[in-house]
Coordinates of C-alpha atoms and ligand atoms in Angstrom, one line a residue:
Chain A
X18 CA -89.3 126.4 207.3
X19 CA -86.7 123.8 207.3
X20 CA -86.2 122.0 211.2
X21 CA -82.6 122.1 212.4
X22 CA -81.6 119.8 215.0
X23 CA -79.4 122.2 217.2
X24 CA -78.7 119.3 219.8
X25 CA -77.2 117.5 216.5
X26 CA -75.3 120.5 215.2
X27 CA -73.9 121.2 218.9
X28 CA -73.4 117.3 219.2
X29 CA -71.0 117.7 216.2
X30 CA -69.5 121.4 217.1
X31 CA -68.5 119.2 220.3
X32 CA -66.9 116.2 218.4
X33 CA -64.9 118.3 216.4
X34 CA -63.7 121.0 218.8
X35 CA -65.7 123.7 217.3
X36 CA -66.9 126.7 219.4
X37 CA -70.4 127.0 219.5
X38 CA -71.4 128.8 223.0
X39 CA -69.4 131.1 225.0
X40 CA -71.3 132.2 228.3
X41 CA -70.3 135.3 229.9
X42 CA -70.3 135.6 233.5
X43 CA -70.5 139.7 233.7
X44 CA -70.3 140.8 237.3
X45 CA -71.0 138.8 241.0
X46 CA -73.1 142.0 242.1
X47 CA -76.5 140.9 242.8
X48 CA -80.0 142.8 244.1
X49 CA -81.0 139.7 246.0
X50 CA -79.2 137.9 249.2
X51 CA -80.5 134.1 247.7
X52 CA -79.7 131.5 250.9
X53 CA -77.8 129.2 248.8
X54 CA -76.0 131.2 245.8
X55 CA -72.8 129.2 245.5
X56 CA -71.2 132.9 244.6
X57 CA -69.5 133.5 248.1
X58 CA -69.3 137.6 247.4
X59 CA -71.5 140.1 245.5
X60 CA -68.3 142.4 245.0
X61 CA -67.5 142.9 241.3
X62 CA -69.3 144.8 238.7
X63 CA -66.8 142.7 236.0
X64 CA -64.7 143.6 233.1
X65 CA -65.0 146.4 230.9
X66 CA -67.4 146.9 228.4
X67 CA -64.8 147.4 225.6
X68 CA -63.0 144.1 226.9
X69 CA -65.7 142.0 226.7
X70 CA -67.1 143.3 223.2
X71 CA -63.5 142.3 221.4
X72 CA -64.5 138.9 222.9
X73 CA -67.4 138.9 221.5
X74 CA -65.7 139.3 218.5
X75 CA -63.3 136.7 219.1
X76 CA -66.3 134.5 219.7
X77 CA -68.1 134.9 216.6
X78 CA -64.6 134.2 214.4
X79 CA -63.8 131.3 216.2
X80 CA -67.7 130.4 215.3
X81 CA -70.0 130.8 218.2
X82 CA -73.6 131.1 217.5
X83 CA -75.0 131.0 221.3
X84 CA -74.1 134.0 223.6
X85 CA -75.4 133.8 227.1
X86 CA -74.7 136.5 230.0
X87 CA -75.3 135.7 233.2
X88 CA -74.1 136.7 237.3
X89 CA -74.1 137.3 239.7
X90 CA -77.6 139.4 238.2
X91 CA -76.9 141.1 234.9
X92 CA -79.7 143.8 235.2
X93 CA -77.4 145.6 237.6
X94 CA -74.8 146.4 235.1
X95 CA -75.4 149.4 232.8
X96 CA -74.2 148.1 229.8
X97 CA -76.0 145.0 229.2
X98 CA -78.6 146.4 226.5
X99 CA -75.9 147.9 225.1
X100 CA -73.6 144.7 225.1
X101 CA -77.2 142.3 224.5
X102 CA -77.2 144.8 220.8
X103 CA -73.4 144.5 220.5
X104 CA -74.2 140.2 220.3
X105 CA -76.9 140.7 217.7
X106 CA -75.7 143.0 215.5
X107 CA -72.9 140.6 215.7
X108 CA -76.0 137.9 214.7
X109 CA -75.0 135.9 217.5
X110 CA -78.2 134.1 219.8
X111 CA -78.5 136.0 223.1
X112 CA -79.5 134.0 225.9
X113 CA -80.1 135.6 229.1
X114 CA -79.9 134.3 232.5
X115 CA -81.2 136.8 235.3
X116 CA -83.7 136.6 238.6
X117 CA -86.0 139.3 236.8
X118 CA -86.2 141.4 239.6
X119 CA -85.5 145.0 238.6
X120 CA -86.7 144.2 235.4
X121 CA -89.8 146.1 233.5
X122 CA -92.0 146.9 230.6
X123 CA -89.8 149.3 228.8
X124 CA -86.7 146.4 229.3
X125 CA -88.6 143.8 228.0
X126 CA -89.7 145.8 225.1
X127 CA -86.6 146.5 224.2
X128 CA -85.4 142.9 224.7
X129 CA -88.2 141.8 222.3
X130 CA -87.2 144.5 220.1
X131 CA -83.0 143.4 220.1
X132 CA -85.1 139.8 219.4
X133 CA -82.8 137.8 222.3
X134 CA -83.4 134.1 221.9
X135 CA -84.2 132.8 225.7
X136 CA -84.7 134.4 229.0
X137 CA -84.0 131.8 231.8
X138 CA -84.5 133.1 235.1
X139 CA -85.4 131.2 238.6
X140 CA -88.7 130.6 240.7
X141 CA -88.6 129.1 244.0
X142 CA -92.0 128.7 245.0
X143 CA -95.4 129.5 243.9
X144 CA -95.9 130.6 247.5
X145 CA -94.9 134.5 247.6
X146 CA -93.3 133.8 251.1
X147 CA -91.3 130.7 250.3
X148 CA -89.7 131.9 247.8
X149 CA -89.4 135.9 249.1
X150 CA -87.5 133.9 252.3
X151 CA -85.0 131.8 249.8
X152 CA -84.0 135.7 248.1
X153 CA -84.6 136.8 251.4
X154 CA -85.8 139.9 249.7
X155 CA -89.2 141.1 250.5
X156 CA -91.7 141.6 247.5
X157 CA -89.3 139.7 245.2
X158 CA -91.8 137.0 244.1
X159 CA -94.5 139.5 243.3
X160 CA -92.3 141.6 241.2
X161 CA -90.5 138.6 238.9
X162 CA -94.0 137.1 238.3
X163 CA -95.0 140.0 237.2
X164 CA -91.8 140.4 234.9
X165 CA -92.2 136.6 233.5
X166 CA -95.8 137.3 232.1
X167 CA -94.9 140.8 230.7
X168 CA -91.9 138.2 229.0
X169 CA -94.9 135.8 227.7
X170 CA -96.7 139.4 226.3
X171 CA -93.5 140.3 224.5
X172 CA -93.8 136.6 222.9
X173 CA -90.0 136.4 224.8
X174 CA -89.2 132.3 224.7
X175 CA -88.6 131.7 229.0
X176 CA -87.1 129.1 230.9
X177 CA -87.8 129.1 234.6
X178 CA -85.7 127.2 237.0
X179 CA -86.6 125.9 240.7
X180 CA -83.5 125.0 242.6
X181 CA -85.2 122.1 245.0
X182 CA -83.9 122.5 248.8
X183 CA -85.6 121.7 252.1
X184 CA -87.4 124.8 252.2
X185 CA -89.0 124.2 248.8
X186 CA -89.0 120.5 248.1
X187 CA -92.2 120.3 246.6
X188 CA -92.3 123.7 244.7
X189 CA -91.7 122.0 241.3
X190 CA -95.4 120.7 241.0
X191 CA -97.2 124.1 240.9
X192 CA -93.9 126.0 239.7
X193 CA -94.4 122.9 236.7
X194 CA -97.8 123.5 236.1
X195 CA -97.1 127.5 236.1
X196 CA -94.8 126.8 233.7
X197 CA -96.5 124.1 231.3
X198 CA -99.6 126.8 231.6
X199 CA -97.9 129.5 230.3
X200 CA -95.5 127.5 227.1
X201 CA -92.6 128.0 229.1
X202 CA -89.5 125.6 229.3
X203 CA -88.4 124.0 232.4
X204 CA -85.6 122.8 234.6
X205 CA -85.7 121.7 238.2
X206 CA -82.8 120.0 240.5
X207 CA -82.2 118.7 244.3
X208 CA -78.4 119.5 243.7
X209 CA -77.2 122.4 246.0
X210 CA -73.8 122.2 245.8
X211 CA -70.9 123.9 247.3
X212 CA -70.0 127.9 247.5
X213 CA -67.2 128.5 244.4
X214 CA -65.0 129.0 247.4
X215 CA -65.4 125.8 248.8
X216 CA -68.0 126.8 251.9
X217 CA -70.1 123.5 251.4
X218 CA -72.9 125.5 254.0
X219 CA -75.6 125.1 251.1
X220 CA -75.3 121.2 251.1
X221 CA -77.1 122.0 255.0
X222 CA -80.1 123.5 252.7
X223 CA -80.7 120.4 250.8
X224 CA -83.3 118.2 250.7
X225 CA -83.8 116.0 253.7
X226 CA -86.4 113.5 253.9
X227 CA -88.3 112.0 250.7
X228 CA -85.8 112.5 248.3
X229 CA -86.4 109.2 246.7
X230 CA -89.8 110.2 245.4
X231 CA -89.0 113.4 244.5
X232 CA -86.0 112.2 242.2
X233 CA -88.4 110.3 240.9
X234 CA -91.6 112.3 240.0
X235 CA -88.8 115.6 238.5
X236 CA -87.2 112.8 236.0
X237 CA -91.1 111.9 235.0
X238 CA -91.5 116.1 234.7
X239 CA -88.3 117.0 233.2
X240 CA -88.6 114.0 230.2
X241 CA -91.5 116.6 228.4
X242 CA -88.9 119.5 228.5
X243 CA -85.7 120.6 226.9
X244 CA -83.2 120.0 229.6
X245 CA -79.3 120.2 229.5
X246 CA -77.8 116.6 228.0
X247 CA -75.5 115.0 230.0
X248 CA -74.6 111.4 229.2
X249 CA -74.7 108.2 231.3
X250 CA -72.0 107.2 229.4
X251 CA -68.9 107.5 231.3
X252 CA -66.9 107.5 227.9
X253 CA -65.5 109.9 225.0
X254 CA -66.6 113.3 225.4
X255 CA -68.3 114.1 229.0
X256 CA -70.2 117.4 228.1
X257 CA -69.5 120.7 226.3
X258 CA -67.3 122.0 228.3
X259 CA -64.4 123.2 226.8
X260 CA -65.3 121.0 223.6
X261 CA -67.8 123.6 222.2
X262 CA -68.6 125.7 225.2
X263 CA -65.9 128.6 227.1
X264 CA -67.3 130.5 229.8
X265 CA -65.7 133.9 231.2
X266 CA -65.5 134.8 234.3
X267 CA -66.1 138.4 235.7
X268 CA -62.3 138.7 236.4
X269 CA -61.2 137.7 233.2
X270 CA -60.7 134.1 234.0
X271 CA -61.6 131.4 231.4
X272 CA -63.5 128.3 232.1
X273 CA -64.8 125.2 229.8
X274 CA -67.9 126.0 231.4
X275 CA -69.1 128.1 234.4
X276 CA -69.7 125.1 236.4
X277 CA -66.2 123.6 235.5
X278 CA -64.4 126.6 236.7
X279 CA -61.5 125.1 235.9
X280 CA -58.5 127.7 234.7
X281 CA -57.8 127.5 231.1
X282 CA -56.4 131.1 231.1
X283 CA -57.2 134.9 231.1
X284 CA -58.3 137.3 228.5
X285 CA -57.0 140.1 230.1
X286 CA -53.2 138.4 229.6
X287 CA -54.2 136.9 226.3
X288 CA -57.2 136.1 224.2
X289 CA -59.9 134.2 223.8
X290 CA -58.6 132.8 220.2
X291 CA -55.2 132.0 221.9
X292 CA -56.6 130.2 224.8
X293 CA -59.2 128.1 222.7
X294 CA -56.8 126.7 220.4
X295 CA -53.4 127.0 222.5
X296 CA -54.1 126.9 226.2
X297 CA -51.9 123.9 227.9
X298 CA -54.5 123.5 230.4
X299 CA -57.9 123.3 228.0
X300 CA -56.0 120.7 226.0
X301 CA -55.0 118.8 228.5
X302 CA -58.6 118.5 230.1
X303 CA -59.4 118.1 226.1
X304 CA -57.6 115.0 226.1
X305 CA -57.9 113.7 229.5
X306 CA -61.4 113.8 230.1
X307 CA -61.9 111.4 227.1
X308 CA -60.7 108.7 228.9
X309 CA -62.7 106.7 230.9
X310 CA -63.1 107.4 234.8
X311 CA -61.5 104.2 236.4
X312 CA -64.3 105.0 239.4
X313 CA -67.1 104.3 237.1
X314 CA -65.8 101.7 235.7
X315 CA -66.9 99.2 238.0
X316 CA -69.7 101.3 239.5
X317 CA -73.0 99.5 239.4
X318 CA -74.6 103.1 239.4
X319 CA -73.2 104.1 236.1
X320 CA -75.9 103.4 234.0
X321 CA -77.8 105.8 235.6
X322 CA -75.8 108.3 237.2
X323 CA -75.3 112.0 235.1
X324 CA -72.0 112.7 236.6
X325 CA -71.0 116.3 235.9
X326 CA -66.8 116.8 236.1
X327 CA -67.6 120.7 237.1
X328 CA -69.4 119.0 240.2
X329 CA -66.6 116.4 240.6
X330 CA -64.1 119.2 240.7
X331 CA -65.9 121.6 243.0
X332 CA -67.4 119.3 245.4
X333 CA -65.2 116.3 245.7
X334 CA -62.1 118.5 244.3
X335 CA -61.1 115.4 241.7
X336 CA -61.6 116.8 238.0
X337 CA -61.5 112.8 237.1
X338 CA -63.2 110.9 240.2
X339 CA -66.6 110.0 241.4
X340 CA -68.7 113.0 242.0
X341 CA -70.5 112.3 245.1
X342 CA -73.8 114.8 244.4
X343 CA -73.9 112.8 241.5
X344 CA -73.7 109.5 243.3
X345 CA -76.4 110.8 245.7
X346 CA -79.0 111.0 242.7
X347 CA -77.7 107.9 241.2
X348 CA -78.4 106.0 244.4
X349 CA -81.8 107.2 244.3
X350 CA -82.9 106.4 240.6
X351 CA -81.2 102.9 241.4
X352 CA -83.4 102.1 244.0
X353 CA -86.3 103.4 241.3
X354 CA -84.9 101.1 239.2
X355 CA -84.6 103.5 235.9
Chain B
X11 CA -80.2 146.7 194.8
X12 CA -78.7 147.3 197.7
X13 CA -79.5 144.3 200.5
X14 CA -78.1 144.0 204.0
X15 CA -78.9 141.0 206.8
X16 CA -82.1 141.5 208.6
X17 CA -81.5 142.8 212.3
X18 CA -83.7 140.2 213.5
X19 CA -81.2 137.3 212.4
X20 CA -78.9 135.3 214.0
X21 CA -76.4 133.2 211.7
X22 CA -73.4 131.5 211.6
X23 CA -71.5 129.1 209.2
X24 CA -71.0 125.4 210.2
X25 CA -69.3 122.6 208.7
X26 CA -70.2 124.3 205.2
X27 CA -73.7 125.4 205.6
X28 CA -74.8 128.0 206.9
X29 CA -77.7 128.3 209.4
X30 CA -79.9 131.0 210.0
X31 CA -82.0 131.9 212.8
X32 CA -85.4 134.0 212.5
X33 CA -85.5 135.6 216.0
X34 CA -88.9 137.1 215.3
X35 CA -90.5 133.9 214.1
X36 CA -88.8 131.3 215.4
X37 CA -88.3 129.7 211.9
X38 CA -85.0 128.4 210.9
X39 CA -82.9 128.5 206.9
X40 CA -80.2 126.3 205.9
X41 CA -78.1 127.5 203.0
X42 CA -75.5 125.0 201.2
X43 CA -73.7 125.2 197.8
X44 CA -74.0 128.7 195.5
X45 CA -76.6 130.0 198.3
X46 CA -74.5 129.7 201.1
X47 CA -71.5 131.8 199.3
X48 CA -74.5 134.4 197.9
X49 CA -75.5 134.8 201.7
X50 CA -71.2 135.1 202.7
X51 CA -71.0 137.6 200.2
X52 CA -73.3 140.0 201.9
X53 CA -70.8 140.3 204.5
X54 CA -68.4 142.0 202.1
X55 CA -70.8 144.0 200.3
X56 CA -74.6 145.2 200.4
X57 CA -75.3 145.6 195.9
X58 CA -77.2 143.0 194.8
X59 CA -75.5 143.7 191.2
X60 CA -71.6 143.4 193.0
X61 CA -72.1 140.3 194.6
X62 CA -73.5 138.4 191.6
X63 CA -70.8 139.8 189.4
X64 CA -67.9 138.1 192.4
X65 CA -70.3 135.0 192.5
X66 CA -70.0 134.7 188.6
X67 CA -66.3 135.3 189.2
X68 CA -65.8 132.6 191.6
X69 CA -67.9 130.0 189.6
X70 CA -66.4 131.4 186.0
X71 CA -69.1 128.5 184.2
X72 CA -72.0 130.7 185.5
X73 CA -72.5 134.1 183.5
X74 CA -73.0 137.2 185.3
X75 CA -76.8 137.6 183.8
X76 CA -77.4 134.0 185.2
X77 CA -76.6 134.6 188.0
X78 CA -78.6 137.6 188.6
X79 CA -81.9 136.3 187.5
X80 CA -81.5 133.0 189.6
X81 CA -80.4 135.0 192.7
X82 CA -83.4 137.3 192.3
X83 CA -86.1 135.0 193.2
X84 CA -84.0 133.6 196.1
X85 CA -83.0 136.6 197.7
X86 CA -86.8 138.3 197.3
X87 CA -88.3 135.1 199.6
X88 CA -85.2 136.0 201.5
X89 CA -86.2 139.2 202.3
X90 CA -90.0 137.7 202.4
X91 CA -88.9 135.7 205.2
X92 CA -87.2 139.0 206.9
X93 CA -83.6 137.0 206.6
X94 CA -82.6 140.3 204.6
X95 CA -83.9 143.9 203.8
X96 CA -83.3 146.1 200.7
X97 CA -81.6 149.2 202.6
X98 CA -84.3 151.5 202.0
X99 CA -86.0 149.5 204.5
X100 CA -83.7 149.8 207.1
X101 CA -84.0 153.8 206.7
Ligands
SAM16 C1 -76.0 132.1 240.1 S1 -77.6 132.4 239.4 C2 -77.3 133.7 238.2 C3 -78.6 134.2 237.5 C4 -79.6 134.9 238.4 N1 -79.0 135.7 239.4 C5 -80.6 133.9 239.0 O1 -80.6 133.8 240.2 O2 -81.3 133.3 238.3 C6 -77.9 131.0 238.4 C7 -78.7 129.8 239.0 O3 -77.9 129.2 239.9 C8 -78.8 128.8 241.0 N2 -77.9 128.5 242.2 C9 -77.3 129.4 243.0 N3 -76.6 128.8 243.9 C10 -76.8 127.5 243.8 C11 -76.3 126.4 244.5 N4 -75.5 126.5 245.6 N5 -76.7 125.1 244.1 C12 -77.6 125.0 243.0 N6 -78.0 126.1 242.3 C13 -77.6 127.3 242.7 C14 -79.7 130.0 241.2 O4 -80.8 129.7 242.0 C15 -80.0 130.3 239.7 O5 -81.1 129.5 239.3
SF4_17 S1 -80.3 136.1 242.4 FE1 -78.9 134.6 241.5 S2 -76.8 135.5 241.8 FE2 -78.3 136.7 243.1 S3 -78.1 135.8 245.1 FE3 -79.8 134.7 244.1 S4 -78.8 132.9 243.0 FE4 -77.2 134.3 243.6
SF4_18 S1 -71.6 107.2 241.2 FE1 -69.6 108.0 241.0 S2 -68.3 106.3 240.4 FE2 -70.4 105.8 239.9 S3 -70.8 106.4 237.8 FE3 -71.4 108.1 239.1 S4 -69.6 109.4 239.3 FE4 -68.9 107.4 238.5

């Protein structure tokens, strides 16, 4: 077996403009009612299933090798096994991203069986009732733990996710040790940001008192896991987005990255091959976003702040200014002294 | 011989090479050089025999019988790695 780097091989799709993820975000429909989902509506079911397989295909020429669906909640559209088998026969990765709730044995067997490369789905709590009141759906923690150790038999790789707010500030210890317990990968954050629509009522969900230690102690955590790279460096390339990574919206739109949603254009007025290579506005953020941000410039946080433009753009709604969730961790870790 | 990808793959070509993913086992191939355009070739047809004939075509200082008896090796711990079946298998 020969070890491949693939944060080196996405490091250089990036630097050279070379596709190497597309995500797909197939419908807003959901089965749960989560408190802070930044989705403002559970309304569309998404595009149709033709549509997006010719994408896929689009993908793979352009030279994707990562797929990932995600929602809204996937498992609610009747197509996904079917578009999950389109991606590999297409030998593209499958990465799925899903709350696990109406899944079960005979979908999980047949997700082992299609041989997708990651399941990522989200745990609030170890406590049944915390995180049953954050889905505010009765029952739901007892049925996704039951669906994330069926994932383990099937030998399925998972990544669990713990969203920190108020409500759950200090879930990520036993959610961490569920999760270290069982091989599984990772990720935690006290970012709530904004609803897509701009409804900032989830930043009234965050975390309120002892932030500082907790910033601390998840940075410890989340140095032993795989976790998504985003530079301190606030020059050359930011992140993936739109470098390596497209996302597609439900309605067609076209994003560098689901949480830049940022129009580049709209498969269902063009393609995905045309809007990679020829979109005004991708290019543009292409060649922008290089330069360096004239706020950090002078910033004594930016050694240690992870600013994210998505963020920047959504919360602060300046695609090339200080991102003020950002800031908030930054502040944080400074006083830490990392 | 008649060969096709193993479903339980995932590949793509990058910068010249082309990487290979073993879904099943976690384990991951790099191909470069004459392996990389013997794995590319698959893509346009599944005879063992047919691609080493083009392969001898596109590298005309390699004979056809050379390159059928270096291939064979390679592509049988190909297919003992599950990267690709003979097509009876996949019946
Ligand atoms: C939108 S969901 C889609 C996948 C699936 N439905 C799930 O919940 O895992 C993706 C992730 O975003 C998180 N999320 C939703 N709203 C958020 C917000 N306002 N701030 C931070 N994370 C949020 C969810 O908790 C989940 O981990
Ligand atoms: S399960 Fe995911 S998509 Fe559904 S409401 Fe919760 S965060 Fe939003
Ligand atoms: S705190 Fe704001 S200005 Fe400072 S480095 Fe971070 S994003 Fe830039």
């Amino acid at each position: 077996m020969i070890s491949v780097d693939l944060n080196e091989l996405s490091e250089k799709c990036k630097k050279n403009q070379r596709l190497f993820n597309v995500m797909f975000v197939l419908l807003n429909g959901c089965d749960q009612n989560c408190i802070h989902c930044y989705i403002p509506n559970h309304n569309s079911y998404g595009l149709p299933t033709q549509k997006i397989k010719d994408t896929i295909l689009e993908a793979r020429s352009l030279g994707a090798l990562n797929i990932t669906f995600t929602g809204g909640e996937i498992l609610l559209r009747k197509d996904l096994f079917e578009l999950i088998e389109f991606a590999r026969n297409q030998f593209l990765r499958v990465f799925l991203m899903s709350n696990a709730y109406s899944l079960n044995e005979t979908k999980i067997k047949r997700l082992s069986q299609l041989g997708i490369a990651e399941f990522s789905t989200t745990v609030f709590s170890m406590d049944p009732k915390i995180h049953d009141m954050i889905t505010r759906t009765k029952g739901s923690f007892e049925q996704i733990y039951k669906n994330i150790l069926l994932l383990k038999k099937y030998d399925i790789s998972v990544t669990i996710k713990t969203p920190l707010m108020e409500l759950n500030k200090y879930a990520y210890k036993q959610v961490e040790a569920f999760a270290r317990e069982n091989n599984f990968n990772f990720m935690t954050t006290t970012t709530i940001f904004t609803k897509a629509d701009g409804d900032d009522s989830p930043h009234e969900l965050q975390i309120r008192d002892g932030l500082h230690d907790i910033t601390m102690e998840i940075e410890e955590i989340l140095n032993n896991y795989r976790s998504i790279s985003l530079s301190t460096n606030k020059e050359g390339i930011p992140c993936s987005a739109g470098f390596s990574n497209i996302c597609i919206n439900y309605d067609g739109d076209v994003w560098p990255c689901n949480s830049l949603m940022l129009k580049v254009g709209n498969i269902l007025e063009g393609n995905l091959t045309n809007i990679w290579t020829n979109s005004v506005e991708l290019n543009l953020w292409r060649k922008k976003s290089v330069e360096p941000i004239s706020a950090c410039t002078t910033c004594k946080l930016k050694g240690v702040c992870l600013r994210c433009p998505g963020m920047a753009l959504l919360e602060d709604n300046n695609l090339y200014g200080c991102s003020s969730s950002a800031k908030k961790i930054a502040i944080e870790k400074f006083k830490g002294g990392s | 011989m008649k060969i096709t990808y193993s479903k339980n793959i995932a590949w793509q070509e990058f910068f010249g090479t082309v990487h290979i993913f073993n879904e099943i086992s976690h384990e991951a191939f790099i191909l470069n050089d004459l392996a990389k355009e013997f794995w590319l070739l698959i893509s346009k047809s599944n005879d063992f025999d047919e691609i080493c004939y083009m392969l001898s075509k596109n590298f005309s200082t390699i004979s056809f019988e050379q390159v059928k008896s270096d291939f064979n090796e390679f592509m049988v711990d190909l297919i003992h790695n599950d990267l690709l079946h003979t097509v009876e298998d996949e019946l």
